[in-house]
CSV table of N, CA, C and O in Angstrom, one decimal:
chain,number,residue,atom,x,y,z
F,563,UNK,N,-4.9,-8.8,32.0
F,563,UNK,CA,-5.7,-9.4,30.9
F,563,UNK,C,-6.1,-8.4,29.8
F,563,UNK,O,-6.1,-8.6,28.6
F,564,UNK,N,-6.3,-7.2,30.3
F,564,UNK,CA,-6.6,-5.9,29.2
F,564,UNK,C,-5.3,-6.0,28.2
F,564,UNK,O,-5.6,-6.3,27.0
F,565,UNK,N,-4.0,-5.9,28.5
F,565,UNK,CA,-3.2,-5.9,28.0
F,565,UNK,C,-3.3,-7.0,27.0
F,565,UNK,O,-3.4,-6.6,25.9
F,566,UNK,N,-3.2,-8.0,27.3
F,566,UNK,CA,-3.4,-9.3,26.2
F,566,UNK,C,-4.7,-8.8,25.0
F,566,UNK,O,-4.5,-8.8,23.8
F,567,UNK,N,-5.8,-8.5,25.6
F,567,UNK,CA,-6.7,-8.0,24.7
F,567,UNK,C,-6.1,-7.5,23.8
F,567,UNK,O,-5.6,-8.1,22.8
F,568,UNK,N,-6.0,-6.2,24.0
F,568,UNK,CA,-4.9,-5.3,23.5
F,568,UNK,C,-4.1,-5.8,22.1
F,568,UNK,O,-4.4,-5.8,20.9
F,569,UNK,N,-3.2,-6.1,22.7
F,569,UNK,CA,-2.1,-6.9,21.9
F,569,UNK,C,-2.8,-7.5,20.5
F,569,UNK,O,-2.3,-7.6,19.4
F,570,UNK,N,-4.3,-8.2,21.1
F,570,UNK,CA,-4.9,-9.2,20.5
F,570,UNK,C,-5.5,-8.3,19.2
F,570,UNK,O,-5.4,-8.7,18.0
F,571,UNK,N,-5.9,-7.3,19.6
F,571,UNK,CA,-6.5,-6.2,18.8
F,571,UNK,C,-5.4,-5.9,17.6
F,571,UNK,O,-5.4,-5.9,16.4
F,572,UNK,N,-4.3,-5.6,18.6
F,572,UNK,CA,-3.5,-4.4,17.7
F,572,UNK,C,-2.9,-5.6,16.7
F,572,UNK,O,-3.1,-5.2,15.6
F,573,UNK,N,-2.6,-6.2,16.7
F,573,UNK,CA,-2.0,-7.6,15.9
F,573,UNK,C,-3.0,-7.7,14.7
F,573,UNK,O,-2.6,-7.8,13.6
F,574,UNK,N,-4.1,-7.6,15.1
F,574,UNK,CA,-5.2,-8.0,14.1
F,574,UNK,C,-5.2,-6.7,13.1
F,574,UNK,O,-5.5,-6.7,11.9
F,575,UNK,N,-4.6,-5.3,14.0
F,575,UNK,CA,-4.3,-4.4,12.8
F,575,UNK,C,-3.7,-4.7,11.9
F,575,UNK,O,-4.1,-4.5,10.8
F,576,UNK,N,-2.4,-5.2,12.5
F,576,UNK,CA,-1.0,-5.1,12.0
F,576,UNK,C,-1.2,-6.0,10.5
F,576,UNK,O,-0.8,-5.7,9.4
F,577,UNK,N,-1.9,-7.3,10.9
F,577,UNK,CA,-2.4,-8.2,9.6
F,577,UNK,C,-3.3,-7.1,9.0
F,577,UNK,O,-2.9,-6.5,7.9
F,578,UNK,N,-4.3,-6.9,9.5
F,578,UNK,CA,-5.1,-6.2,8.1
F,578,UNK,C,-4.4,-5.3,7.5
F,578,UNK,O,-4.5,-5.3,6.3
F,579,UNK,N,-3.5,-4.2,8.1
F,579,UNK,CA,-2.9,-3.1,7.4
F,579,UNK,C,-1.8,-3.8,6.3
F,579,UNK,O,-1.8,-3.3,5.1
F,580,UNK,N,-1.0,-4.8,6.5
F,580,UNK,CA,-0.4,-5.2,5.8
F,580,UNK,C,-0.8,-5.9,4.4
F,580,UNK,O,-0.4,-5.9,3.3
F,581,UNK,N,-2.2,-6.6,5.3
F,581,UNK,CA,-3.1,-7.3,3.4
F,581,UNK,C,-3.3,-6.4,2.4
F,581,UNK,O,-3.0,-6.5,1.2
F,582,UNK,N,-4.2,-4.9,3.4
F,582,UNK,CA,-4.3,-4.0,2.5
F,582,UNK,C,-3.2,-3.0,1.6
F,582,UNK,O,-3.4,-2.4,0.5
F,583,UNK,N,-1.9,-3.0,2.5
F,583,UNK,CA,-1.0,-2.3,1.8
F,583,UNK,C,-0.6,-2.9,0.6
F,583,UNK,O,-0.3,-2.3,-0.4
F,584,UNK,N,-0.7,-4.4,1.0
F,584,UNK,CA,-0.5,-5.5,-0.4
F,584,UNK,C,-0.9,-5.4,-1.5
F,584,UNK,O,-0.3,-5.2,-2.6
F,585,UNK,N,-2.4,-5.4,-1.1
F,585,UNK,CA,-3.4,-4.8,-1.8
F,585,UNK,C,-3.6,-3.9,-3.1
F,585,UNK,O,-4.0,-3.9,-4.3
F,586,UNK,N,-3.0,-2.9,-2.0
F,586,UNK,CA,-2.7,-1.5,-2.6
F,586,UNK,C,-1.6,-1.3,-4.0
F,586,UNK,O,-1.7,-0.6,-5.0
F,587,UNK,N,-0.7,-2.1,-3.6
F,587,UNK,CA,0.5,-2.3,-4.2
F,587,UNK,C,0.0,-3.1,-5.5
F,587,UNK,O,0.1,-2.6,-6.6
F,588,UNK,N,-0.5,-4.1,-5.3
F,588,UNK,CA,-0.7,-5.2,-6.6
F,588,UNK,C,-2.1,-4.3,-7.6
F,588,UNK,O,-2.1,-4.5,-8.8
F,589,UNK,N,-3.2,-3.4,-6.9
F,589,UNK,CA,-3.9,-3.2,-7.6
F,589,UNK,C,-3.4,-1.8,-8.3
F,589,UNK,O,-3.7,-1.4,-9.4
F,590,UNK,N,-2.4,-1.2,-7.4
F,590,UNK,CA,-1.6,-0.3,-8.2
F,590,UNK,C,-0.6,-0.8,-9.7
F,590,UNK,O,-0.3,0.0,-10.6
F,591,UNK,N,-0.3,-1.7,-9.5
F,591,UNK,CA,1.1,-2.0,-10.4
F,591,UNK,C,-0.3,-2.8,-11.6
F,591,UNK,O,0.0,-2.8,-12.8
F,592,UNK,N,-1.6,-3.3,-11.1
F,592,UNK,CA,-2.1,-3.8,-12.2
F,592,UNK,C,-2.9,-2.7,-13.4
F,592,UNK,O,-3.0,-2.7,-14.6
F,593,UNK,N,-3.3,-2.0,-12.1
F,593,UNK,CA,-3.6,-0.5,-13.0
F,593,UNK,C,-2.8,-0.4,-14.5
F,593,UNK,O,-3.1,-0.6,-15.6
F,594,UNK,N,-1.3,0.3,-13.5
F,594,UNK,CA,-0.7,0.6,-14.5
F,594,UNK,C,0.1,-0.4,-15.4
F,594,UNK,O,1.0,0.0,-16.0
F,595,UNK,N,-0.1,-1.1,-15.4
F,595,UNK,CA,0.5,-1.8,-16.5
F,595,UNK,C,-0.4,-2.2,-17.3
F,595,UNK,O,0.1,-2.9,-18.3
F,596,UNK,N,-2.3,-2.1,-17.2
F,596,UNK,CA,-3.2,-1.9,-18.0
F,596,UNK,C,-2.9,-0.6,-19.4
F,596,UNK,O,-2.7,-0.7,-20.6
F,597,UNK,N,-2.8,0.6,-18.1
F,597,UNK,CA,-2.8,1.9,-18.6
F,597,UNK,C,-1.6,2.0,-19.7
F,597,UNK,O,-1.6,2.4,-20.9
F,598,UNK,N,-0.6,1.3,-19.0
F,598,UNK,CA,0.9,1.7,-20.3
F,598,UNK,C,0.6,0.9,-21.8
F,598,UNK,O,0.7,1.4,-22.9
F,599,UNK,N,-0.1,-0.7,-21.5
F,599,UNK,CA,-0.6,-1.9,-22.6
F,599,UNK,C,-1.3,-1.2,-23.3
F,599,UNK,O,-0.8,-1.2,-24.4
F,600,UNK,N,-2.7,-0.1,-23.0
F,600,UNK,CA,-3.8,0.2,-24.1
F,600,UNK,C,-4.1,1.6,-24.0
F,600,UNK,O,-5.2,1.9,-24.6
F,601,UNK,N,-3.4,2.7,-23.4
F,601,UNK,CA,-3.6,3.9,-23.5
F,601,UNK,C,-2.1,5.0,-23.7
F,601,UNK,O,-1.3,5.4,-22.9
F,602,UNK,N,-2.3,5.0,-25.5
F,602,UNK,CA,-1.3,5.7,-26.0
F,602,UNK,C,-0.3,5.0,-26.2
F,602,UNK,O,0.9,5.5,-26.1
F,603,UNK,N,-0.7,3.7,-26.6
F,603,UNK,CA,1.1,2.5,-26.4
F,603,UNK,C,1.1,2.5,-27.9
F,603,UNK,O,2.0,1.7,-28.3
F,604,UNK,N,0.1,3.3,-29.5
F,604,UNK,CA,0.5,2.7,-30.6
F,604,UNK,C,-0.3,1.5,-30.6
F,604,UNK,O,0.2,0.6,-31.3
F,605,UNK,N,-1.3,1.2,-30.1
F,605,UNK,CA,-1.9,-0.4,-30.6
F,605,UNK,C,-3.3,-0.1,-31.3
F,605,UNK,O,-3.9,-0.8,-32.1
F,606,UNK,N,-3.6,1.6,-30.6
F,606,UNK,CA,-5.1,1.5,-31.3
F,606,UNK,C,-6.2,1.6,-30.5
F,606,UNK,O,-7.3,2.1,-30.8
F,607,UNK,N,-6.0,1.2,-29.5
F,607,UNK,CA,-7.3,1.1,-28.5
F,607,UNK,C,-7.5,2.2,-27.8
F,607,UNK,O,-8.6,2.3,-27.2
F,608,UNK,N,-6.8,3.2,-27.6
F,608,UNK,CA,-7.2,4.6,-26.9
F,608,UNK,C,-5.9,5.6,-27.3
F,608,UNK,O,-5.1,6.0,-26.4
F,609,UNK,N,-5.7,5.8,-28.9
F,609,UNK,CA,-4.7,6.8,-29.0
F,609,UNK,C,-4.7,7.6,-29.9
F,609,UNK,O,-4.8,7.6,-31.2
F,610,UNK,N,-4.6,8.4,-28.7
F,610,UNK,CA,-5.0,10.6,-29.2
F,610,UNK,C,-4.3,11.9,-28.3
F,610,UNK,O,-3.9,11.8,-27.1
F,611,UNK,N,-4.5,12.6,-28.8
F,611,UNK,CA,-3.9,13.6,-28.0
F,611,UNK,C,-4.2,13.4,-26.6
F,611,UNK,O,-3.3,13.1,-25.8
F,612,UNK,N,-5.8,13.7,-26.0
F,612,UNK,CA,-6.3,13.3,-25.0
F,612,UNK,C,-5.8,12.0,-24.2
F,612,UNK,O,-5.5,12.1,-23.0
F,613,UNK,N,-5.8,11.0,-24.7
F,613,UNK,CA,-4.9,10.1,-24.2
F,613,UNK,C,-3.5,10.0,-24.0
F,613,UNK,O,-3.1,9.2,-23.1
F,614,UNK,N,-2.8,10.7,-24.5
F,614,UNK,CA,-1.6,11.3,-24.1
F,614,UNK,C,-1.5,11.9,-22.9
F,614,UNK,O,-0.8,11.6,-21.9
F,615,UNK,N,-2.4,12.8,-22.9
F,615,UNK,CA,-2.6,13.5,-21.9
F,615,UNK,C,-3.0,13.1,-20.6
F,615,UNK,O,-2.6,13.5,-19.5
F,616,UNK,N,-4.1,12.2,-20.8
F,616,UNK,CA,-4.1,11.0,-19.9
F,616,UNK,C,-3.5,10.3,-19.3
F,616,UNK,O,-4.0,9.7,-18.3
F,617,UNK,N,-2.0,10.1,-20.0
F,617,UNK,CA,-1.2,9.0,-19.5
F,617,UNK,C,-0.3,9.7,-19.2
F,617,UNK,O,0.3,9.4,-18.1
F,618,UNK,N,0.0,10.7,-19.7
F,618,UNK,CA,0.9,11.9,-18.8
F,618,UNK,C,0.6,11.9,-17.0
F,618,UNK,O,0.9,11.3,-15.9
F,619,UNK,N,-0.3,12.8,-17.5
F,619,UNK,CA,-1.0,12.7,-15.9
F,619,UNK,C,-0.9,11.4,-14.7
F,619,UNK,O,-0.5,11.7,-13.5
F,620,UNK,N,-1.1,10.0,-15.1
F,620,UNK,CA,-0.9,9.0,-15.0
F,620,UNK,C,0.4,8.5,-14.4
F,620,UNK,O,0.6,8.1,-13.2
F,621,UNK,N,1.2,8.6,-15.7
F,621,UNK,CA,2.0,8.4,-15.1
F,621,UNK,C,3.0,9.7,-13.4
F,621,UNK,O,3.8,9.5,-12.5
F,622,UNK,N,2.5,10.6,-14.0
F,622,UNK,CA,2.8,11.8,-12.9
F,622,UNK,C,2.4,11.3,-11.2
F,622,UNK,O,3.1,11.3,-10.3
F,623,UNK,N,0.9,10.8,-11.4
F,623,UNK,CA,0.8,9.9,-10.5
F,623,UNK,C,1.3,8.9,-9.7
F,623,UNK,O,1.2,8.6,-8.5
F,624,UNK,N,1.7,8.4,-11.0
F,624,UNK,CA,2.0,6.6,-10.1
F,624,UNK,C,3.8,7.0,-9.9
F,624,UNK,O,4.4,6.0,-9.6
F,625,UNK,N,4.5,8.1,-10.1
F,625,UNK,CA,5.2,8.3,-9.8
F,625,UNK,C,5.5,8.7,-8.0
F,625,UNK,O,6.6,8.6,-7.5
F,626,UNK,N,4.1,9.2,-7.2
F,626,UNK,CA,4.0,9.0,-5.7
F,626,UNK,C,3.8,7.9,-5.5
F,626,UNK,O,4.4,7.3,-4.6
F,627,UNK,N,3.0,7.5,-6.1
F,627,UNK,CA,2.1,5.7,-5.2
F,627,UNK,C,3.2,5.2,-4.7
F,627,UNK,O,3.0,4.7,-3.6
F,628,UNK,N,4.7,5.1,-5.4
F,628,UNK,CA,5.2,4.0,-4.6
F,628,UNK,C,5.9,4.6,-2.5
F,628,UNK,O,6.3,3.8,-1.7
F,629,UNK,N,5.8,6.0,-2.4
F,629,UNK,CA,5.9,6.5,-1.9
F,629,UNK,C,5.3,6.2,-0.9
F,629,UNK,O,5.8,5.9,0.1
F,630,UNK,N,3.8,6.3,-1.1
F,630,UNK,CA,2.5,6.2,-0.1
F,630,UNK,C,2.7,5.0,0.7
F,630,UNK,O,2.6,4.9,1.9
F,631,UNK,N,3.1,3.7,-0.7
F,631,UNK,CA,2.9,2.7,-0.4
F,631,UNK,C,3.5,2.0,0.8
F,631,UNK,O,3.1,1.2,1.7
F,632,UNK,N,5.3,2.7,0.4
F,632,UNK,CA,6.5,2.8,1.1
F,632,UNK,C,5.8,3.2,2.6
F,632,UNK,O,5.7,2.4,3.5
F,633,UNK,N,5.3,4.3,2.6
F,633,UNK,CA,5.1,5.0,3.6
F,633,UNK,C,3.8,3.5,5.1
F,633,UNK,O,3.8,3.2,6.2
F,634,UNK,N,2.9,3.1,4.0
F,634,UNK,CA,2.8,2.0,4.9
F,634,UNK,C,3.0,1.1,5.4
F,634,UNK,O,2.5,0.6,6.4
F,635,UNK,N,4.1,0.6,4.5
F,635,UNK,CA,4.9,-0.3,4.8
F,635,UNK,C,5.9,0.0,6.0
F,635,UNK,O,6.4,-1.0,6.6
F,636,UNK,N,6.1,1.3,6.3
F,636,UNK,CA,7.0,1.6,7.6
F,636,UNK,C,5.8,1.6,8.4
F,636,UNK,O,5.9,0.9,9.4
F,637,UNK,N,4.9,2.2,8.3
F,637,UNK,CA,3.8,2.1,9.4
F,637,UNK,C,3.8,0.9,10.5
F,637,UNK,O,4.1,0.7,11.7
F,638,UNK,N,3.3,-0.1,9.2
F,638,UNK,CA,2.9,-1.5,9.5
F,638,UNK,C,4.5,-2.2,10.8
F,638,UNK,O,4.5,-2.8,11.8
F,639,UNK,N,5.8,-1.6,9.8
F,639,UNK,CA,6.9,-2.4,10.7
F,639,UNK,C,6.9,-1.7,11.6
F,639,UNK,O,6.8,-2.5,12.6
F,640,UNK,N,6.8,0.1,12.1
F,640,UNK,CA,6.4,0.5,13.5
F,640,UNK,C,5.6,0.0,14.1
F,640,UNK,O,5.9,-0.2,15.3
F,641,UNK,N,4.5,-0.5,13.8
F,641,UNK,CA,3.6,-1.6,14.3
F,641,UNK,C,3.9,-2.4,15.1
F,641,UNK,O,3.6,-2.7,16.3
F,642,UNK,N,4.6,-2.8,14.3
F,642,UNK,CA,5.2,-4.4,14.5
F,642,UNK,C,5.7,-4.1,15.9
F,642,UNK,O,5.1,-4.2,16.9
F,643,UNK,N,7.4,-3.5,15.8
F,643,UNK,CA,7.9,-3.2,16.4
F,643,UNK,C,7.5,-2.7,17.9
F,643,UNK,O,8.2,-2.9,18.9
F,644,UNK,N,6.4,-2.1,17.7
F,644,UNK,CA,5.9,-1.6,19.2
F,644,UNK,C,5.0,-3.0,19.7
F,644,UNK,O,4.9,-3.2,20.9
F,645,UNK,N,4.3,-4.0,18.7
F,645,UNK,CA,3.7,-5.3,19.3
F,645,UNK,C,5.2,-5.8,20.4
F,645,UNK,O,5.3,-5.9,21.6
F,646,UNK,N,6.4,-6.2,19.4
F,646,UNK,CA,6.7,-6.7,20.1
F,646,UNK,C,7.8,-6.8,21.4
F,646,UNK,O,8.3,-7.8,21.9
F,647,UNK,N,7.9,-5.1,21.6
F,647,UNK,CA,8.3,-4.4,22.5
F,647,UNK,C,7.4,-4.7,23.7
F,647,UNK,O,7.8,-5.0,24.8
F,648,UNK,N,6.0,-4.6,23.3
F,648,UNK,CA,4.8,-4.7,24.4
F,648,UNK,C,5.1,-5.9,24.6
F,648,UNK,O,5.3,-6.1,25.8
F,649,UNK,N,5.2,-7.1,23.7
F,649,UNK,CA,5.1,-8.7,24.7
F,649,UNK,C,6.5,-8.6,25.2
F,649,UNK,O,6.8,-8.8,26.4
F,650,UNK,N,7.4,-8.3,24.3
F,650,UNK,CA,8.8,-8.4,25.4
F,650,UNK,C,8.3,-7.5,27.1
F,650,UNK,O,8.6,-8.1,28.1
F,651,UNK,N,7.6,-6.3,27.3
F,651,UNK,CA,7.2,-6.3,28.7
F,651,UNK,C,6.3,-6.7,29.4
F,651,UNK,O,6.4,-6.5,30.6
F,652,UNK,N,5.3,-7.4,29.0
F,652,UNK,CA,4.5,-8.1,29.2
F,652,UNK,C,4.9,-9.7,29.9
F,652,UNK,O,4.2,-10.4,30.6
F,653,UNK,N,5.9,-9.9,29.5
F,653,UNK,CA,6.9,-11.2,29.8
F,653,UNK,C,8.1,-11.0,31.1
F,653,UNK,O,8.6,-11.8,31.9
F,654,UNK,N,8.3,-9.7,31.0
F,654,UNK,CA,8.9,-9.9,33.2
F,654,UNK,C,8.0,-9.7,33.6
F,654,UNK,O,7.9,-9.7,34.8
């Protein structure tokens, strides 16, 4: 019965890790495609050297994010993968 618990638990990770990586992903991609629309794009709303520099930087950044993001996305399928290694032994 611990075992089922268990399972019951780690499952419940496996969903939340995945909402959040989602998450992660969509509030990243909305970030920057704010940041590229109104900082330093030529429209007027935030463009100057400093903003330049800003979006440098920026962009320097979001050039890992997809990395990170990557990176929990394999988490979450290790996850997975060991859930359902566990019920496959849980089942002889």
């Amino acid at each position: 019965m611990q075992e089922n618990v268990e399972l019951v638990e780690l499952e419940k990770s496996l969903t939340k890790l995945k909402q959040l990586t989602d998450g992660i992903d969509h509030n990243l991609n909305h970030v920057n495609a704010l940041i590229k629309d109104n900082i330093n794009s030529g429209m007027g709303i935030w463009d100057s050297e400093l903003a330049g520099m800003y979006r440098i930087r920026w962009e320097s950044l979001m050039e890992e994010f997809p990395t990170v993001v990557n990176t929990f996305r394999q988490q979450a399928t290790n996850l997975e993968i060991f859930i359902d290694n566990m019920k496959k032994v849980e089942e002889r």
